[in-house]
Coordinates of C-alpha atoms in Angstrom, one line a residue:
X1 CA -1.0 -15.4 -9.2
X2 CA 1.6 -13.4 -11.1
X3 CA 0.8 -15.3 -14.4
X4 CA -2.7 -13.4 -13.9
X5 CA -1.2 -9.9 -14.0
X6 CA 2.0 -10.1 -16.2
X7 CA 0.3 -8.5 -19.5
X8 CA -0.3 -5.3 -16.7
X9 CA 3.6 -4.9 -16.0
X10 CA 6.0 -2.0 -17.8
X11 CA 9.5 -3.2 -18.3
X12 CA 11.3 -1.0 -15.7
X13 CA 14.8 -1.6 -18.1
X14 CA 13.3 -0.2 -21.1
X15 CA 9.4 0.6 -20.6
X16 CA 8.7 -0.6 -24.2
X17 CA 5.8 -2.9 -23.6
X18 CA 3.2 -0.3 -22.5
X19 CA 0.4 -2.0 -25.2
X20 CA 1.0 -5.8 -24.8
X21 CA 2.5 -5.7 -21.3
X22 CA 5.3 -8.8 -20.1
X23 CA 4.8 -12.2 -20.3
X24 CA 5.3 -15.0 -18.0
X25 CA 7.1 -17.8 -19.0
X26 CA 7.8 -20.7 -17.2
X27 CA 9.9 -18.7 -14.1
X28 CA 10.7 -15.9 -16.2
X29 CA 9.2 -12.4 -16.8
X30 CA 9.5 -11.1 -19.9
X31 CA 9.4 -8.1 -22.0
X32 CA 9.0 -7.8 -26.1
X33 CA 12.8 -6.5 -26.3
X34 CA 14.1 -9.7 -24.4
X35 CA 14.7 -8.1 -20.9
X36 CA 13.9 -10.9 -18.5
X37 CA 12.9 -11.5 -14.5
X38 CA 13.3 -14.0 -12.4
X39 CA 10.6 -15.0 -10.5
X40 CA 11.3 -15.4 -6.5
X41 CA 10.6 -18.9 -5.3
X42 CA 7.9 -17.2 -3.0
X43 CA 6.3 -16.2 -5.9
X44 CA 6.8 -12.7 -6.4
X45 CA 9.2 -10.6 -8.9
X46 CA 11.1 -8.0 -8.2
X47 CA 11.3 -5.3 -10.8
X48 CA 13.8 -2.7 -8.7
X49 CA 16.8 -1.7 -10.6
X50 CA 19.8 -2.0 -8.2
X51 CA 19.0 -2.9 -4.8
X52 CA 16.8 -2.7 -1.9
X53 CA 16.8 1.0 -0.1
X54 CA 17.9 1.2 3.2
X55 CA 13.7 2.8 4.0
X56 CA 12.1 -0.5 2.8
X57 CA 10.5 -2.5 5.3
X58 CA 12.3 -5.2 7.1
X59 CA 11.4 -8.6 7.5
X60 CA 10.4 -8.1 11.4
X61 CA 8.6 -4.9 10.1
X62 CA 6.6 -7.3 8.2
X63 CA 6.1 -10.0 10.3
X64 CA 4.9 -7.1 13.1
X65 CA 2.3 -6.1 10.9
X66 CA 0.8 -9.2 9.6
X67 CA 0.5 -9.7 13.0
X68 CA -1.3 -6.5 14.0
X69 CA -3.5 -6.5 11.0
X70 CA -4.1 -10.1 11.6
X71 CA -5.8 -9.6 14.5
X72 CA -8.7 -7.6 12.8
X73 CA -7.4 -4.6 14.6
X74 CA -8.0 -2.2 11.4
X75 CA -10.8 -4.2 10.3
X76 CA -12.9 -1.4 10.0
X77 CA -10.8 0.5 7.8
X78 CA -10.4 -2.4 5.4
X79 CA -14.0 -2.9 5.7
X80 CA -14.6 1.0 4.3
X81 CA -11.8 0.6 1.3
X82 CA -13.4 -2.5 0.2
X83 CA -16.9 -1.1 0.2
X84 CA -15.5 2.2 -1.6
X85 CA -13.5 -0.3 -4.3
X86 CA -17.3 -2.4 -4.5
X87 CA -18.8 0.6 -5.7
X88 CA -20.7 -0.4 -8.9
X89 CA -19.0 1.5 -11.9
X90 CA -21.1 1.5 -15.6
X91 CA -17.6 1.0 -16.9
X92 CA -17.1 -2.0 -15.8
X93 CA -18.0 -5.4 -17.0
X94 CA -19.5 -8.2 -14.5
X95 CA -18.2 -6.5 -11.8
X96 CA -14.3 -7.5 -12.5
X97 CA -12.4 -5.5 -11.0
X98 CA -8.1 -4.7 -11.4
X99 CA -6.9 -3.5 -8.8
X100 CA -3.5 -2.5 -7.5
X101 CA -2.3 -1.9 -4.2
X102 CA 0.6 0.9 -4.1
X103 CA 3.0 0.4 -1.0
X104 CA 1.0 -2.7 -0.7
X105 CA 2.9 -4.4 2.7
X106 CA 1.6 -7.5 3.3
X107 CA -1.4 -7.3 0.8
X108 CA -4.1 -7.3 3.6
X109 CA -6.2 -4.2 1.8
X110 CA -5.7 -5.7 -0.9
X111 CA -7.2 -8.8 -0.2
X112 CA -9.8 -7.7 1.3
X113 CA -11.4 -6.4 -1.8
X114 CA -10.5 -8.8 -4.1
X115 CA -13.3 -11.1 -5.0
X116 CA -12.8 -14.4 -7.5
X117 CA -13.6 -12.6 -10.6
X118 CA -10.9 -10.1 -10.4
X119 CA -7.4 -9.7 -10.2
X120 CA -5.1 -7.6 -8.4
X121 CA -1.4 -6.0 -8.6
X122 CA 0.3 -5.6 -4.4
X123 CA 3.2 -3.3 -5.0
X124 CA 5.7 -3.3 -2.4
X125 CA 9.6 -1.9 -2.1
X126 CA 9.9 -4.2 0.1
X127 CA 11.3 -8.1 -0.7
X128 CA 10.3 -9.1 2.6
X129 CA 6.5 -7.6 1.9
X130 CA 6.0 -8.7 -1.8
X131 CA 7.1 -12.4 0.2
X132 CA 3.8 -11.8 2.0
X133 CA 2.0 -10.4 -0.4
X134 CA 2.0 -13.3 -2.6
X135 CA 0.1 -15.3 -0.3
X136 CA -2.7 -12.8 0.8
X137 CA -4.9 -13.7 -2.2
X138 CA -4.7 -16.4 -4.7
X139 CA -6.0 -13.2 -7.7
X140 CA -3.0 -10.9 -6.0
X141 CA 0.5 -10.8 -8.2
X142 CA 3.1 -9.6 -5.9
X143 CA 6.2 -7.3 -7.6
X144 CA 8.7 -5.0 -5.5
X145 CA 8.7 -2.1 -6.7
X146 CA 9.1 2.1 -6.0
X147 CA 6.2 4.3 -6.1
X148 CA 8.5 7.3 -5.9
X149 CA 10.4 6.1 -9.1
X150 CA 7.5 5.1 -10.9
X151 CA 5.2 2.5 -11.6
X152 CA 5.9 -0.6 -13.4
X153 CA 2.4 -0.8 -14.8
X154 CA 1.0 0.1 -18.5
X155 CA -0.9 3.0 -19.0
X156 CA -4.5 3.1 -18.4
X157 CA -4.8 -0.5 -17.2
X158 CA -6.7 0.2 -13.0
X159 CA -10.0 0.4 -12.2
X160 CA -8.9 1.0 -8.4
X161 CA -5.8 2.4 -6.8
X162 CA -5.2 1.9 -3.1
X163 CA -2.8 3.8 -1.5
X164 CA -3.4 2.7 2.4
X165 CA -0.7 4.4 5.0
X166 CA 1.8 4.5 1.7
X167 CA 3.9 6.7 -0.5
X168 CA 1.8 8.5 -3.0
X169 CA 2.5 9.6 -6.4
X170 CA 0.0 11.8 -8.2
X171 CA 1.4 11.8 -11.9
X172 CA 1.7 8.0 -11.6
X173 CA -1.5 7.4 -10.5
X174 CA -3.3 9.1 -12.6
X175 CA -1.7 7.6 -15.5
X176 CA -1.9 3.9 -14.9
X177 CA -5.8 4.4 -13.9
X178 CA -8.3 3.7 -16.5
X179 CA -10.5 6.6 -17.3
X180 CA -13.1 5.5 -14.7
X181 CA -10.8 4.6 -12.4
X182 CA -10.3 5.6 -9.1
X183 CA -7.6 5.9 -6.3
X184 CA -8.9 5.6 -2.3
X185 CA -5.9 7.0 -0.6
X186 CA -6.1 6.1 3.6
X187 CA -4.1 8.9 5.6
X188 CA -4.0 10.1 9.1
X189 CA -6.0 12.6 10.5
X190 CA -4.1 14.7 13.4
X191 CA -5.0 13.0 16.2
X192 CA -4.6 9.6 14.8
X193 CA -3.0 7.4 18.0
X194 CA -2.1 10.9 19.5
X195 CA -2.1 9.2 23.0
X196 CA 0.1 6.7 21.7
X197 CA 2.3 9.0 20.0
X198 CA 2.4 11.4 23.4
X199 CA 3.0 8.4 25.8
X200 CA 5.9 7.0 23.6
X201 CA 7.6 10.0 22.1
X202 CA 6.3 8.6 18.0
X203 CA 6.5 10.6 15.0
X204 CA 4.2 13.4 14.7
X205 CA 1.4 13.7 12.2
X206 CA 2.2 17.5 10.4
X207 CA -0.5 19.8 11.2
X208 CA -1.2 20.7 6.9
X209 CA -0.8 16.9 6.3
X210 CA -4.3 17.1 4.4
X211 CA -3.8 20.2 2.7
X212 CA -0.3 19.0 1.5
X213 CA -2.2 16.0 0.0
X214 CA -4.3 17.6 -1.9
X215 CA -1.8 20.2 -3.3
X216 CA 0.1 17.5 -4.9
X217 CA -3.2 15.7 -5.9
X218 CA -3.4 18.8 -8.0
X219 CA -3.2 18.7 -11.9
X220 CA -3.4 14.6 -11.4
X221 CA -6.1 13.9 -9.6
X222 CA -9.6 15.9 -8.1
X223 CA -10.8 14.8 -5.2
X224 CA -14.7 13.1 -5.1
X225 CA -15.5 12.3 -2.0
X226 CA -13.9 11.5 1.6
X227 CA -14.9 10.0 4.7
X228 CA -13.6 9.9 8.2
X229 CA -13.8 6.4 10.2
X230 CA -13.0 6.4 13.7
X231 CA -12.7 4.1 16.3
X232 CA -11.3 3.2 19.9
X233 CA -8.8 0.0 20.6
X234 CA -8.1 -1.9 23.2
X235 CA -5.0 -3.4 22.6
X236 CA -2.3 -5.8 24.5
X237 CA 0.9 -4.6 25.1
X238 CA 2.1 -6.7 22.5
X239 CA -0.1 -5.3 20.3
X240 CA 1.3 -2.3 20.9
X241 CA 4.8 -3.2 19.8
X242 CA 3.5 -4.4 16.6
X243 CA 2.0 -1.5 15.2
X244 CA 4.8 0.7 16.7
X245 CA 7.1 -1.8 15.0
X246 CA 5.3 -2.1 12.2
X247 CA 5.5 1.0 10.4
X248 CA 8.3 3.9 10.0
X249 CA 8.3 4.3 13.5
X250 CA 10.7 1.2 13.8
X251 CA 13.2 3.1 11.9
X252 CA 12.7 6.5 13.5
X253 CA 13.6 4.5 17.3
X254 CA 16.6 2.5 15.4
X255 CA 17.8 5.8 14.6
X256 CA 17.3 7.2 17.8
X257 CA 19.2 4.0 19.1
X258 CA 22.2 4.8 17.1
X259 CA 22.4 8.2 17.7
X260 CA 22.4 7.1 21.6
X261 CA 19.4 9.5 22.4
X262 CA 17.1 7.7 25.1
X263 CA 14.8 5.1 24.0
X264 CA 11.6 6.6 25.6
X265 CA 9.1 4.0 27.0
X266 CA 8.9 0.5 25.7
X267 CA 6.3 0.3 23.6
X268 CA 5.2 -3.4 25.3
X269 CA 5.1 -1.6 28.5
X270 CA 2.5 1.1 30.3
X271 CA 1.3 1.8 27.0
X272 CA -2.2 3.1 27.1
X273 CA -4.3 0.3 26.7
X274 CA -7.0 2.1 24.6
X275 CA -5.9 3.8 21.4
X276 CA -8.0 6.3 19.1
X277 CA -7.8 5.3 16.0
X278 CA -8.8 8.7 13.1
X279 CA -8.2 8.2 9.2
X280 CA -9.4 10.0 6.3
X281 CA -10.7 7.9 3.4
X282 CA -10.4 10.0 0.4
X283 CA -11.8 8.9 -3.3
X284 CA -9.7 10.7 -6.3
X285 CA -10.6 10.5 -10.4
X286 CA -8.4 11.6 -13.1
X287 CA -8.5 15.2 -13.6

């Protein structure tokens, strides 16, 4: 519920309520200088100045990936965040957590970590995600917002960051975390659904990927502690079209489309039906 997590929020207009947060009244967010937001019917706020970017995830992006993840097909990556977010911290009262979810999607990390005692933030640039979001947990506030721009979160305020498959930003993430606080970041290793990628002609995974994401870590954030979780899938053709369409793969086809290069195979068709699946979770503190 957003009224849970409004004293976390910044004021993207003016950024003046970094102690007391916003407030939520009635179906307005509001900050200390008057600047005020309309919550969404769906329950969310949006707190994007101007409007949506051409990048952020459609509607059928979203519904292809609540979907996929629905299906418990990444179970037992969710199932490695949440015990990494569980870990018992000294700093911590009663084992509340706050957590926020950057590049959030349809909250499904998220909520999977989220217990009855804590409260959590789903960030999302997406209208059509932050939609979803608000329902995957009733302890889950839902904003749109840009992690490239920054975060509309006061200073200090998260024990645990997830960044799962999403934009990163170091600077920001180390300066909404609490000094105990710590950011699980979920990326590909190289041969992440490299059949999949082969068969259908999908983005490549760059070869210094991890190296690059610790370089920019660097001066934010050190890195504790990282583990690799692999597994095999058997999945449906339809399955497969979801988690091609689910990410920015849908766009990188669409633009293919436009630019009248061929479409390659249909993902829903002679797909492999087994898919390796290779992430790297990776644990970060303040540095």
């Amino acid at each position: 519920m957003l009224a849970d997590v409004a004293d976390l929020l910044l004021c993207p207009q003016c950024r003046a309520a970094d102690v007391h947060g916003l407030a939520l009244q009635g179906r307005t967010v509001r900050c200390p200088r008057g600047h005020s937001f309309d919550l969404a019917k769906q329950g969310y706020v949006n707190l994007l100045p101007g409007g949506v970017p051409r990048h952020a995830d459609t509607a059928g992006m979203v519904a292809a990936r609540e979907r996929f993840l629905g299906s418990g097909a990444y179970a037992p990556i969710r199932e490695a965040v949440r015990t990494a977010a569980r870990q018992p911290s000294p700093d911590v009262s009663a084992g509340s957590l706050t957590m926020l979810e950057a590049g959030a999607g349809t909250g499904y990390y998220l909520a999977g970590c989220l217990t009855d005692r804590d409260r959590g933030l789903a960030l999302d640039i997406s209208p059509a995600a932050a939609r979803r979001a608000a329902r995957a947990h009733p302890r889950i506030g839902a904003v749109v917002a840009d992690t490239w721009a920054g975060l509309p979160v006061r200073t200090g305020s998260i024990d645990v960051l997830l960044a799962v498959f999403a934009p990163r930003n170091p600077a920001e993430f180390a300066r909404v975390l609490a000094p105990h606080g710590r950011a699980l970041v979920v990326a590909p290793l190289p041969d992440h659904l490299a059949g999949l990628r082969s068969t259908l002609g999908l983005l490549d995974i760059e070869e210094d990927k991890e190296a690059h994401l610790l370089a920019r870590m660097s001066g934010h954030l050190v890195a504790a502690d990282s583990t690799d979780i692999r597994f095999t899938l058997r999945l449906t053709p339809a399955a497969v079209a979801d988690l091609v369409g689910m990410g920015p793969n849908a766009f990188h086809r669409r633009s293919e489309q436009r630019a009248g290069a061929a479409e390659g195979p249909d993902p829903a068709a002679g797909a492999p039906s087994e898919v390796e699946v290779a992430v790297r979770l990776w644990e970060f503190t303040r540095a």
